[in-house]
Amino acid sequence: MPKTSILRVAVPSPLRRHFDYLPPENPTTPPQPGVRVRVPFGRRTVVGLVLELAEESDVATPRLKRVLEIVDREPLLPPDLLALLKWGSRYYHHPIGKVVMNALPTRLRDGSPIREPSRNLWQLSEAGREATAHPLNQAPRQQQLINLLSQAPEGVAEQEIRLHLPNWRSIMSRLKEKGWVVCREPPPISSRRTAAAISDADRPRLNPDQQNAVEQVIDAAGKFSVALLEGVTGSGKTEVYLRIIEQNIAAGRQALVLVPEINLTPQLLERFTRRFPQPIALLHSALTARERLAAWQRARSGEAAIVIGTRSALFTPFRRLGIIIVDEEHDTSFKQQEGFRYSARDMAIIRARDAAIPIVLGSATPSLESLHNAQQQRYLHLTLSQRAGDARPPRFQLLDMRHQSLQEGLSAGLLEIIGEHLQAGGQILLFLNRRGYAPTLLCHECGWSRRCNRCDTHLTLHQYERRLRCHHCGAERPVDLHCPECGSVDLRTLGAGTERIEKALQQHFPDTGIARLDRDSTRRKGSLQRLLKEIHSGHTQILIGTQMLAKGHHFPNVTLVGILDTDQGLFSADFRASERMSQLIVQVAGRAGRAEKPGLVVIQTHHPEHPLLQQLVTRGYRQFAQTILEERREAELPPYSSIALLRAESVDARRPMAFLEQAEHAFRELAPDEVVAWGPVPAPMERRAGRYRAHLLLHSGSRPALQQLLDRWIPRLETLRERRRVRWYLDVDPVDLF
Ligand code: ADP
Ligand code: ZN
Ligand code: ZN
């Protein structure tokens, strides 16, 4: 048969394959890739998405079932996005049906019809204007429509007409028969509302580094290229993005901007709306399903010129995408940590490649992967070496905590420096990546401590709410008043979190505005905005916070940044810990001295002589990164190799290891020569939320070799006897080992 006879369909199922169906008997609309279909699946009817049309199936034809219904008249997803999803399913070895459903707005997953927003504009024709110039004896509803159209010579959108006249179509067709109206497509994005709504005077003059960065990316327009934009915080990266997008819009194309955090989107949005008159759509997880769908459709129809969003915004369909920007590309929240474990940054590069457009990865502290690619000349390396305007880089000082008297985690030396900066009228920012009051509650008599029942960890004391909480599984309970082992009431807290530091500061600097910025203090809606406002007004003089501080906020009056605890980053089992630690330090430090006041960064440590720390503070992030890249090369760790983790978990302590041992056996049977397996071993924190966890790490110097091995290995895992007794999943390019 020459014509298409098979539909390859992605069905929401954990099976790692597509399913073939015959087209419906009498399709009302032709099947095409990207449309949703209702299909029989097992005993149920499910909604799937057509991936491709084929002439033949691997399954014998009489056994094939028929599609029950084709849901969409037009493809929901364009071919480039379908290609991206197929790539993601293959590379991360995740079932295609799950990958596809993950990419669709929830409202569309159940097969609800999509209201195609019409892009048509209606206007009076020349003849129509003449004929209706004088009041005629029209049918009242025709007259109503004529009035509406005559008020808007540039045309009225169909959605708007519908608001005024629900049954407008039949009336319009009568006007059309008379030749009084014409219908047309709206003009492309760029010519809508003159692009130069912002005059040159309202934009800063680019410095030579910025100018060069913008030009290089613009020169690459219309073909695939990756640019790594490395610029210290405050060096004007965002300004570079804005200019590139401006040019892109002028060429009639849309832009996608990916950011790591929802908290970043409002600030960025404000800057973008001030600059661009064109519609901008926001996409992040805090939207309702309806808002998400609306934003998704505005991108798909081409109405939104710019989409700003977190990770999953990568799967937005566009009409004419021209550029992708990934801001803070080093941020690990671009990697999804559950279900479909993809890296939005890495997949964004694939999307840009398939769409033949440029992509810009921006960061003050680029990931080692991206630095390595830039050094291999795979990426264009653009650097902004100066802070924009007059701001100067901060000074670093290591503060030796050994032999110092400590007040709740604050050294006497640091308290003194804080005092000086307060005197001078500066603002102070203190960073501690641990919320709550104290991470341990301990009996001073017998040594008992309160642990989580479900995790291998202590409960953290939250003093304000008088609760003990597990930061890994969310379990909580009242604070113990006496020891359950020996009955003693002498219970003490060990270690310090942000609450404790806040309290210590209040005692030490009684008449000072002190605020805390962490997940607990910002849980309520609007509280983050309120906190930020108090900092900007100068009411808050000392701010203590977790890594939320490191993310993109501007605090122009900050003259001192104190980093309270870095030592765990120096001695962690995770090979990425030192990279993370340095990125955090540099990002937090970047909050200091962003305006005309110079900044000082003080790092408390018990290891001031540690070579990595020394290098970071004396020579900066780039030199530091060079050193750890060298270490990675010698240890054959990423980016000099590829890794994948097979993880397993179970409430039964022995099962994960039993499954992984079978998996390891299956691996050895395949006898791959370029891939090695390390383990299996229990996870660094073995029990979490009541489940025991273990993993097997696969390692290869060759990414293709690892992929080929996974292609052969995973079907075998699906037949292992122990697989039914565990929850198992694969994590390709994992960002942490916990
Ligand atoms: P980054 O994104 O690298 O942190 P921004 O683009 O936010 O840097 O710029 C930091 C500050 O400097 C902003 O207030 C911005 O308006 C300003 N700025 C950026 N580029 C210039 C420039 N060329 N001249 C003057 N000010 C600039
Ligand atoms: Zn006790
Ligand atoms: Zn727990």
JSON list of N, CA and C in Angstrom, two decimals, residues 540-561:
[
{"chain": "A", "resi": 540, "resn": "THR", "atom": "N", "xyz": [16.20, 47.20, 56.57]},
{"chain": "A", "resi": 540, "resn": "THR", "atom": "CA", "xyz": [16.97, 46.04, 56.99]},
{"chain": "A", "resi": 540, "resn": "THR", "atom": "C", "xyz": [18.45, 46.35, 56.78]},
{"chain": "A", "resi": 541, "resn": "GLN", "atom": "N", "xyz": [19.23, 46.22, 57.88]},
{"chain": "A", "resi": 541, "resn": "GLN", "atom": "CA", "xyz": [20.67, 46.50, 57.76]},
{"chain": "A", "resi": 541, "resn": "GLN", "atom": "C", "xyz": [21.47, 45.21, 57.65]},
{"chain": "A", "resi": 542, "resn": "ILE", "atom": "N", "xyz": [20.99, 44.17, 58.34]},
{"chain": "A", "resi": 542, "resn": "ILE", "atom": "CA", "xyz": [21.67, 42.88, 58.22]},
{"chain": "A", "resi": 542, "resn": "ILE", "atom": "C", "xyz": [20.66, 41.85, 57.71]},
{"chain": "A", "resi": 543, "resn": "LEU", "atom": "N", "xyz": [21.06, 41.14, 56.68]},
{"chain": "A", "resi": 543, "resn": "LEU", "atom": "CA", "xyz": [20.20, 40.11, 56.14]},
{"chain": "A", "resi": 543, "resn": "LEU", "atom": "C", "xyz": [20.93, 38.78, 56.23]},
{"chain": "A", "resi": 544, "resn": "ILE", "atom": "N", "xyz": [20.29, 37.80, 56.90]},
{"chain": "A", "resi": 544, "resn": "ILE", "atom": "CA", "xyz": [20.87, 36.46, 56.95]},
{"chain": "A", "resi": 544, "resn": "ILE", "atom": "C", "xyz": [20.02, 35.56, 56.09]},
{"chain": "A", "resi": 545, "resn": "GLY", "atom": "N", "xyz": [20.66, 34.76, 55.23]},
{"chain": "A", "resi": 545, "resn": "GLY", "atom": "CA", "xyz": [19.85, 33.93, 54.35]},
{"chain": "A", "resi": 545, "resn": "GLY", "atom": "C", "xyz": [20.57, 32.70, 53.83]},
{"chain": "A", "resi": 546, "resn": "THR", "atom": "N", "xyz": [19.77, 31.84, 53.22]},
{"chain": "A", "resi": 546, "resn": "THR", "atom": "CA", "xyz": [20.29, 30.63, 52.59]},
{"chain": "A", "resi": 546, "resn": "THR", "atom": "C", "xyz": [20.62, 30.93, 51.13]},
{"chain": "A", "resi": 547, "resn": "GLN", "atom": "N", "xyz": [20.75, 29.88, 50.33]},
{"chain": "A", "resi": 547, "resn": "GLN", "atom": "CA", "xyz": [21.16, 30.09, 48.94]},
{"chain": "A", "resi": 547, "resn": "GLN", "atom": "C", "xyz": [20.16, 30.91, 48.13]},
{"chain": "A", "resi": 548, "resn": "MET", "atom": "N", "xyz": [18.98, 31.15, 48.70]},
{"chain": "A", "resi": 548, "resn": "MET", "atom": "CA", "xyz": [18.05, 32.05, 48.03]},
{"chain": "A", "resi": 548, "resn": "MET", "atom": "C", "xyz": [18.69, 33.42, 47.80]},
{"chain": "A", "resi": 549, "resn": "LEU", "atom": "N", "xyz": [19.65, 33.76, 48.67]},
{"chain": "A", "resi": 549, "resn": "LEU", "atom": "CA", "xyz": [20.37, 35.03, 48.54]},
{"chain": "A", "resi": 549, "resn": "LEU", "atom": "C", "xyz": [21.20, 35.11, 47.27]},
{"chain": "A", "resi": 550, "resn": "ALA", "atom": "N", "xyz": [21.66, 33.95, 46.84]},
{"chain": "A", "resi": 550, "resn": "ALA", "atom": "CA", "xyz": [22.64, 33.93, 45.76]},
{"chain": "A", "resi": 550, "resn": "ALA", "atom": "C", "xyz": [21.99, 34.21, 44.41]},
{"chain": "A", "resi": 551, "resn": "LYS", "atom": "N", "xyz": [20.66, 34.21, 44.38]},
{"chain": "A", "resi": 551, "resn": "LYS", "atom": "CA", "xyz": [19.98, 34.20, 43.09]},
{"chain": "A", "resi": 551, "resn": "LYS", "atom": "C", "xyz": [19.58, 35.58, 42.61]},
{"chain": "A", "resi": 552, "resn": "GLY", "atom": "N", "xyz": [20.45, 36.19, 41.88]},
{"chain": "A", "resi": 552, "resn": "GLY", "atom": "CA", "xyz": [20.08, 37.34, 41.06]},
{"chain": "A", "resi": 552, "resn": "GLY", "atom": "C", "xyz": [19.58, 38.61, 41.70]},
{"chain": "A", "resi": 553, "resn": "HIS", "atom": "N", "xyz": [19.45, 38.67, 43.03]},
{"chain": "A", "resi": 553, "resn": "HIS", "atom": "CA", "xyz": [18.92, 39.91, 43.60]},
{"chain": "A", "resi": 553, "resn": "HIS", "atom": "C", "xyz": [19.97, 41.02, 43.55]},
{"chain": "A", "resi": 554, "resn": "HIS", "atom": "N", "xyz": [19.51, 42.24, 43.43]},
{"chain": "A", "resi": 554, "resn": "HIS", "atom": "CA", "xyz": [20.41, 43.39, 43.46]},
{"chain": "A", "resi": 554, "resn": "HIS", "atom": "C", "xyz": [20.29, 44.07, 44.81]},
{"chain": "A", "resi": 555, "resn": "PHE", "atom": "N", "xyz": [21.38, 44.17, 45.53]},
{"chain": "A", "resi": 555, "resn": "PHE", "atom": "CA", "xyz": [21.37, 44.91, 46.79]},
{"chain": "A", "resi": 555, "resn": "PHE", "atom": "C", "xyz": [22.48, 45.96, 46.69]},
{"chain": "A", "resi": 556, "resn": "PRO", "atom": "N", "xyz": [22.19, 47.12, 46.12]},
{"chain": "A", "resi": 556, "resn": "PRO", "atom": "CA", "xyz": [23.27, 48.07, 45.79]},
{"chain": "A", "resi": 556, "resn": "PRO", "atom": "C", "xyz": [24.04, 48.58, 46.99]},
{"chain": "A", "resi": 557, "resn": "ASN", "atom": "N", "xyz": [23.44, 48.58, 48.20]},
{"chain": "A", "resi": 557, "resn": "ASN", "atom": "CA", "xyz": [24.13, 49.16, 49.34]},
{"chain": "A", "resi": 557, "resn": "ASN", "atom": "C", "xyz": [24.93, 48.16, 50.17]},
{"chain": "A", "resi": 558, "resn": "VAL", "atom": "N", "xyz": [24.95, 46.91, 49.73]},
{"chain": "A", "resi": 558, "resn": "VAL", "atom": "CA", "xyz": [25.67, 45.91, 50.52]},
{"chain": "A", "resi": 558, "resn": "VAL", "atom": "C", "xyz": [27.17, 46.13, 50.40]},
{"chain": "A", "resi": 559, "resn": "THR", "atom": "N", "xyz": [27.83, 46.33, 51.56]},
{"chain": "A", "resi": 559, "resn": "THR", "atom": "CA", "xyz": [29.28, 46.52, 51.52]},
{"chain": "A", "resi": 559, "resn": "THR", "atom": "C", "xyz": [30.01, 45.32, 52.11]},
{"chain": "A", "resi": 560, "resn": "LEU", "atom": "N", "xyz": [29.27, 44.46, 52.83]},
{"chain": "A", "resi": 560, "resn": "LEU", "atom": "CA", "xyz": [29.93, 43.30, 53.45]},
{"chain": "A", "resi": 560, "resn": "LEU", "atom": "C", "xyz": [29.09, 42.04, 53.22]},
{"chain": "A", "resi": 561, "resn": "VAL", "atom": "N", "xyz": [29.76, 41.00, 52.76]},
{"chain": "A", "resi": 561, "resn": "VAL", "atom": "CA", "xyz": [29.13, 39.69, 52.65]},
{"chain": "A", "resi": 561, "resn": "VAL", "atom": "C", "xyz": [29.90, 38.74, 53.55]}
]
